C-alpha cells in the first residue's frame, strides 16, 4: 500500500515538515504525515485521537478509507471521531457512544440507529446518524451535570486586597533597587576587579550547562529515533550527522557575538590570529561539551543517573584543567598576564586569552 498516495500527500512529499520558525507543510498535511508515520511501523494496534480534525471532507474520507483497509487486513484500529460525515461514519465497523462518563451504546455502527429507534429515541427528521448520536450523548451529559450539586468557591480576592498586595510588591522591589543602587554608588569601580580564580568558575559552569542540556534533550528524541529506525527510515549515523550540522549555526553564531563583545571589553590583543585561536578554543569546548552530554544521554535512559554521572565527569575535568592552568601560570613567571614576549606564548594564546581576561578600570 502506497501510504503517501492513500493519504493524499503527493504534492508535499518533498517538502520540509517545518516548525515554529521554518515554514513547512500545512496543519492538515502535518497530521496526515503523523498518521502515515505510525502506519509505516505496521503496528498490531493503532489508536488515533480525532485523526480527521482540521481536515477537509475529501482528505478526511481518504484517511478513513485507508484506516478501513488496515482494519480489514486484520489490524485493530481504535479512533475517536469529531463531527464525522455520514460517509465517514459508515466506514466504522463498531461504535462506542459515551455520554456523561457512561456507555450509551456498544455494537455495530450500522445498527446504532435501529437500537435507539427501538427505545423511542428516533430523530424526527432524516439526518446524519453521527450528528444525531452526538446530540444524544450531549443531552445525556448535560442532564448529568445539571443534577450535580457542585458549589463555586467562596474565597474571592477583593479589589482592595489585590491593590494592597500590588503596593507591597512594588514597594519591596523599589527598596531593593535603592539598596543595591546605593552600594554601587558608594563603591568605586576600581574595587570591582575580577580575579582569575573567580572567573574560572563561570567558565566551568558554562561548559557544564552545555553538557547537561544535551542529555536532557536526547532522551526526548530517543523514542522517536528508535521508532523510525525500527522501520529503517534512516541510519543512526545519518541522524547523528544531521543533528550536528543543524546545531552548527547556533554553535558558531552565539559564541562569535559573545567573543566580540568580551574581547573588546577585556582589551585583549587586536590580532586576527589571537582572535581566531580564541574562537577555535571556544568552539571546540562547545563541541566537546555537547558530545559528552550526548554520549551520556544515549547511554542512560534515567535522567537522574545521567545527571549524577555527568556531574562527576565534569567536576573531574574541571579539577584537572585547574591544576594544569596553575602550572601554565607558573611557567609565565607567576604573572598570569599576556604581556610576556616569549616566543612560545603565541602557542598558548587561546588558552591564556580565556584565562586572563581582565576588565579595564574606568578612570
Coordinates of C-alpha atoms in Angstrom, one line a residue:
X1 CA 0.0 0.0 0.0
X2 CA 1.4 3.4 -1.0
X3 CA 0.8 5.4 2.2
X4 CA 1.7 8.8 0.5
X5 CA -0.8 8.3 -2.3
X6 CA -3.5 7.0 0.1
X7 CA -3.2 10.0 2.4
X8 CA -3.1 12.5 -0.5
X9 CA 0.5 13.7 0.3
X10 CA 1.8 13.5 -3.3
X11 CA 2.2 17.3 -3.6
X12 CA 4.1 17.8 -0.4
X13 CA 6.2 14.6 -0.3
X14 CA 9.4 16.6 -0.9
X15 CA 8.5 19.5 1.4
X16 CA 10.1 20.0 4.8
X17 CA 7.7 19.4 7.8
X18 CA 8.8 22.8 9.2
X19 CA 8.3 24.1 12.7
X20 CA 8.0 27.2 14.8
X21 CA 10.5 29.3 12.8
X22 CA 10.5 27.3 9.5
X23 CA 7.6 27.3 7.1
X24 CA 6.6 23.8 6.1
X25 CA 3.5 21.8 5.4
X26 CA 0.1 22.8 6.5
X27 CA -1.6 21.7 9.6
X28 CA -3.8 19.1 7.8
X29 CA -0.8 17.7 5.9
X30 CA 1.2 17.6 9.2
X31 CA -1.5 15.5 10.8
X32 CA -1.6 13.1 7.8
X33 CA 2.2 12.8 7.9
X34 CA 1.9 11.8 11.6
X35 CA -0.7 9.2 10.8
X36 CA 1.4 7.8 7.9
X37 CA 4.4 7.6 10.1
X38 CA 2.5 5.4 12.6
X39 CA 1.2 3.2 9.8
X40 CA 4.7 2.6 8.5
X41 CA 5.5 1.0 11.8
X42 CA 3.0 -1.7 11.0
X43 CA 1.5 -1.9 14.5
X44 CA -1.0 -4.6 15.5
X45 CA -3.0 -2.0 17.4
X46 CA -3.4 1.6 16.1
X47 CA -5.0 4.2 18.3
X48 CA -5.8 7.6 16.9
X49 CA -7.3 10.6 18.6
X50 CA -9.6 12.6 16.2
X51 CA -7.5 11.9 13.1
X52 CA -9.9 13.9 10.9
X53 CA -9.9 17.1 12.9
X54 CA -8.7 20.0 10.8
X55 CA -9.0 18.1 7.5
X56 CA -11.4 18.8 4.7
X57 CA -14.1 16.3 3.8
X58 CA -12.1 14.7 1.0
X59 CA -8.9 14.3 3.0
X60 CA -10.8 13.0 6.0
X61 CA -12.6 10.4 3.8
X62 CA -9.3 9.3 2.2
X63 CA -7.8 8.9 5.7
X64 CA -10.7 6.8 7.0
X65 CA -10.7 4.7 3.8
X66 CA -7.0 3.8 4.4
X67 CA -7.7 3.0 8.1
X68 CA -10.6 0.8 7.0
X69 CA -8.3 -1.1 4.7
X70 CA -5.8 -1.6 7.5
X71 CA -8.7 -2.9 9.7
X72 CA -9.8 -5.3 7.0
X73 CA -6.2 -6.6 6.8
X74 CA -6.5 -7.9 10.4
X75 CA -5.2 -4.9 12.4
X76 CA -7.1 -3.4 15.3
X77 CA -7.8 0.3 14.7
X78 CA -9.4 2.4 17.5
X79 CA -10.1 6.0 16.9
X80 CA -12.2 8.9 18.4
X81 CA -14.0 11.0 15.9
X82 CA -15.3 14.6 15.9
X83 CA -18.3 15.6 13.8
X84 CA -18.0 12.9 11.1
X85 CA -20.0 13.0 7.9
X86 CA -22.3 10.1 7.0
X87 CA -19.8 8.7 4.6
X88 CA -17.1 8.6 7.2
X89 CA -19.5 7.2 9.8
X90 CA -20.3 4.3 7.5
X91 CA -16.7 3.3 7.4
X92 CA -16.7 2.2 11.1
X93 CA -17.4 -1.4 12.0
X94 CA -18.1 -1.0 15.7
X95 CA -19.2 2.0 17.7
X96 CA -18.8 3.0 21.4
X97 CA -21.0 6.0 22.3
X98 CA -20.2 7.7 25.6
X99 CA -22.2 10.3 27.5
X100 CA -21.6 11.7 30.9
X101 CA -18.9 9.1 31.6
X102 CA -21.3 6.2 30.9
X103 CA -21.6 3.9 27.9
X104 CA -24.7 4.6 25.9
X105 CA -24.2 2.1 23.1
X106 CA -21.7 -0.5 22.1
X107 CA -22.1 -2.6 19.0
X108 CA -22.1 -2.4 15.2
X109 CA -22.2 1.1 13.9
X110 CA -24.7 0.2 11.2
X111 CA -27.2 -0.9 13.9
X112 CA -26.9 2.1 16.2
X113 CA -29.9 4.0 14.7
X114 CA -32.1 0.9 14.8
X115 CA -31.3 0.4 18.5
X116 CA -32.2 3.9 19.6
X117 CA -35.3 3.9 17.4
X118 CA -36.4 0.7 19.3
X119 CA -36.2 2.5 22.6
X120 CA -38.0 5.7 21.4
X121 CA -35.1 7.9 20.6
X122 CA -35.6 8.2 16.8
X123 CA -34.9 11.5 15.1
X124 CA -37.9 13.5 13.9
X125 CA -36.4 14.2 10.5
X126 CA -33.8 12.4 8.4
X127 CA -30.3 13.4 9.5
X128 CA -26.7 12.3 9.7
X129 CA -26.6 9.3 12.1
X130 CA -23.3 10.6 13.6
X131 CA -24.8 14.0 14.2
X132 CA -27.9 12.6 15.9
X133 CA -25.8 10.3 18.2
X134 CA -23.5 13.2 19.2
X135 CA -26.5 15.3 20.1
X136 CA -28.0 12.4 22.1
X137 CA -24.8 12.0 24.0
X138 CA -24.5 15.7 24.8
X139 CA -28.1 15.8 26.1
X140 CA -27.2 12.9 28.4
X141 CA -24.1 14.7 29.6
X142 CA -25.9 18.0 30.2
X143 CA -28.5 16.2 32.4
X144 CA -25.8 14.6 34.4
X145 CA -24.1 18.0 35.1
X146 CA -27.5 19.7 35.9
X147 CA -28.3 17.0 38.5
X148 CA -25.0 17.6 40.3
X149 CA -24.5 19.7 43.4
X150 CA -21.2 21.5 42.7
X151 CA -20.5 24.7 44.6
X152 CA -18.4 27.6 43.5
X153 CA -15.5 28.6 45.8
X154 CA -16.3 31.4 48.1
X155 CA -12.8 32.7 48.5
X156 CA -12.6 35.6 46.1
X157 CA -9.9 38.3 46.3
X158 CA -11.4 41.7 46.5
X159 CA -10.2 44.7 44.6
X160 CA -8.9 46.4 47.7
X161 CA -6.9 43.3 48.8
X162 CA -5.4 43.0 45.3
X163 CA -4.4 46.7 45.3
X164 CA -2.8 46.3 48.7
X165 CA -0.8 43.2 47.6
X166 CA 0.4 45.1 44.5
X167 CA 1.6 48.1 46.6
X168 CA 3.6 45.8 48.9
X169 CA 5.3 44.0 46.0
X170 CA 6.3 47.2 44.2
X171 CA 7.5 48.8 47.4
X172 CA 9.7 45.8 48.1
X173 CA 11.2 46.0 44.6
X174 CA 11.8 49.7 44.9
X175 CA 13.6 49.3 48.2
X176 CA 15.8 46.6 46.9
X177 CA 16.7 48.7 43.9
X178 CA 17.6 51.7 46.1
X179 CA 19.7 49.4 48.3
X180 CA 21.8 47.9 45.6
X181 CA 22.0 51.1 43.6
X182 CA 23.3 52.9 46.7
X183 CA 26.0 50.3 47.2
X184 CA 27.1 50.7 43.6
X185 CA 27.4 54.5 44.0
X186 CA 29.4 54.1 47.3
X187 CA 32.0 51.7 45.9
X188 CA 34.1 52.9 43.0
X189 CA 34.6 50.6 40.1
X190 CA 38.3 50.2 40.9
X191 CA 37.3 47.9 43.7
X192 CA 35.4 45.5 41.4
X193 CA 38.3 43.7 39.9
X194 CA 37.6 40.2 38.6
X195 CA 40.2 37.7 39.8
X196 CA 41.2 34.9 37.6
X197 CA 40.3 32.2 40.1
X198 CA 36.8 33.6 40.4
X199 CA 36.3 33.8 36.6
X200 CA 37.2 30.2 36.1
X201 CA 34.0 29.0 38.0
X202 CA 31.8 30.8 35.4
X203 CA 33.7 29.0 32.6
X204 CA 33.2 25.7 34.2
X205 CA 29.5 26.4 34.7
X206 CA 29.0 27.3 31.1
X207 CA 30.6 24.1 29.8
X208 CA 28.6 22.1 32.4
X209 CA 25.4 23.7 31.2
X210 CA 26.1 22.8 27.5
X211 CA 26.7 19.2 28.7
X212 CA 23.6 18.9 30.8
X213 CA 21.5 20.5 28.0
X214 CA 22.3 17.7 25.6
X215 CA 21.3 14.7 27.8
X216 CA 18.1 16.4 28.8
X217 CA 17.2 16.8 25.1
X218 CA 18.4 13.5 23.7
X219 CA 16.1 11.2 25.9
X220 CA 13.1 13.0 24.4
X221 CA 14.3 12.2 20.9
X222 CA 15.4 8.7 21.7
X223 CA 11.9 7.3 21.4
X224 CA 11.3 8.9 18.0
X225 CA 14.7 7.8 16.7
X226 CA 14.2 4.2 17.9
X227 CA 10.8 4.1 16.3
X228 CA 11.9 5.5 13.0
X229 CA 15.0 3.3 12.8
X230 CA 12.9 0.2 13.5
X231 CA 11.4 0.6 10.0
X232 CA 14.8 1.5 8.5
X233 CA 13.8 5.1 7.7
X234 CA 17.4 6.2 8.2
X235 CA 20.7 5.1 9.7
X236 CA 21.9 6.2 13.1
X237 CA 25.0 7.8 11.5
X238 CA 22.7 9.9 9.3
X239 CA 20.7 11.1 12.4
X240 CA 23.9 12.0 14.3
X241 CA 25.4 13.9 11.3
X242 CA 22.2 15.8 10.6
X243 CA 21.8 16.7 14.3
X244 CA 25.3 18.1 14.5
X245 CA 25.0 20.0 11.2
X246 CA 21.7 21.6 12.4
X247 CA 23.4 22.7 15.6
X248 CA 26.3 24.3 13.9
X249 CA 24.7 27.7 13.1
X250 CA 24.0 28.4 16.8
X251 CA 27.3 26.9 17.9
X252 CA 29.1 29.4 15.7
X253 CA 26.8 32.5 15.9
X254 CA 26.3 32.8 19.6
X255 CA 30.0 32.3 20.6
X256 CA 31.1 34.9 17.9
X257 CA 28.7 37.5 19.3
X258 CA 29.8 36.8 22.8
X259 CA 33.5 36.8 22.0
X260 CA 33.4 40.0 20.0
X261 CA 31.9 41.9 23.0
X262 CA 34.1 40.3 25.6
X263 CA 37.2 40.5 23.5
X264 CA 37.0 44.3 23.1
X265 CA 35.9 44.9 26.6
X266 CA 38.8 43.0 28.1
X267 CA 41.3 44.9 26.0
X268 CA 42.9 41.7 24.5
X269 CA 45.3 41.7 21.7
X270 CA 43.8 43.1 18.5
X271 CA 45.3 40.4 16.2
X272 CA 43.3 38.2 13.9
X273 CA 45.4 35.2 14.8
X274 CA 44.7 35.7 18.5
X275 CA 41.0 36.2 17.9
X276 CA 40.8 33.1 15.6
X277 CA 42.6 30.9 18.1
X278 CA 40.3 32.1 20.9
X279 CA 37.2 31.5 18.8
X280 CA 38.5 28.0 17.9
X281 CA 39.1 27.2 21.5
X282 CA 35.5 28.2 22.5
X283 CA 34.0 26.3 19.6
X284 CA 35.9 23.1 20.4
X285 CA 34.9 23.4 24.0
X286 CA 31.3 23.7 22.9
X287 CA 31.5 20.7 20.6
X288 CA 33.3 18.6 23.3
X289 CA 30.7 19.5 26.0
X290 CA 27.8 18.7 23.6
X291 CA 29.4 15.4 22.6
X292 CA 29.9 14.4 26.2
X293 CA 26.3 15.2 27.1
X294 CA 25.0 13.4 24.0
X295 CA 27.0 10.3 24.8
X296 CA 25.8 10.2 28.4
X297 CA 22.2 10.8 27.3
X298 CA 22.5 7.9 24.9
X299 CA 24.0 5.6 27.5
X300 CA 21.4 6.2 30.2
X301 CA 17.7 6.3 29.9
X302 CA 17.2 7.6 33.5
X303 CA 17.9 11.3 33.7
X304 CA 18.9 11.1 37.4
X305 CA 21.7 8.6 36.6
X306 CA 22.8 10.7 33.7
X307 CA 22.9 13.8 35.8
X308 CA 25.0 12.1 38.5
X309 CA 27.5 10.7 36.1
X310 CA 27.8 14.0 34.1
X311 CA 28.4 15.9 37.4
X312 CA 31.2 13.6 38.4
X313 CA 32.9 13.7 34.9
X314 CA 32.6 17.5 34.6
X315 CA 34.0 18.1 38.1
X316 CA 36.9 15.7 37.4
X317 CA 37.7 17.6 34.2
X318 CA 37.4 20.9 35.9
X319 CA 39.8 19.8 38.6
X320 CA 42.4 18.6 36.1
X321 CA 42.1 21.7 34.0
X322 CA 42.5 23.9 37.0
X323 CA 45.7 22.0 38.1
X324 CA 47.1 22.4 34.6
X325 CA 46.3 26.1 34.5
X326 CA 48.2 26.7 37.6
X327 CA 51.3 25.2 36.0
X328 CA 50.9 27.3 32.9
X329 CA 50.8 30.4 35.0
X330 CA 53.9 29.3 36.9
X331 CA 55.7 29.0 33.5
X332 CA 54.7 32.6 32.8
X333 CA 56.7 33.7 35.9
X334 CA 53.5 33.8 38.0
X335 CA 52.3 37.0 36.4
X336 CA 49.2 35.4 34.8
X337 CA 49.2 38.1 32.2
X338 CA 49.6 38.5 28.4
X339 CA 52.5 40.9 28.5
X340 CA 55.3 38.5 28.0
X341 CA 57.3 38.5 24.8
X342 CA 58.5 34.9 25.0
X343 CA 58.4 33.1 21.7
X344 CA 56.3 30.2 22.9
X345 CA 53.4 32.3 24.3
X346 CA 51.5 32.5 21.0
X347 CA 51.1 28.7 21.0
X348 CA 49.1 29.1 24.3
X349 CA 47.3 32.2 23.0
X350 CA 43.8 30.9 23.0
X351 CA 44.1 29.4 26.5
X352 CA 45.7 32.4 28.1
X353 CA 43.1 34.7 26.5
X354 CA 40.3 32.8 28.1
X355 CA 42.0 32.5 31.5
X356 CA 43.4 36.1 31.9
X357 CA 40.6 38.4 30.7
X358 CA 40.5 41.5 32.9
X359 CA 38.3 44.5 32.7
X360 CA 40.0 47.8 32.5
X361 CA 39.3 50.2 35.4
X362 CA 37.3 53.2 34.3
X363 CA 39.1 56.4 35.3

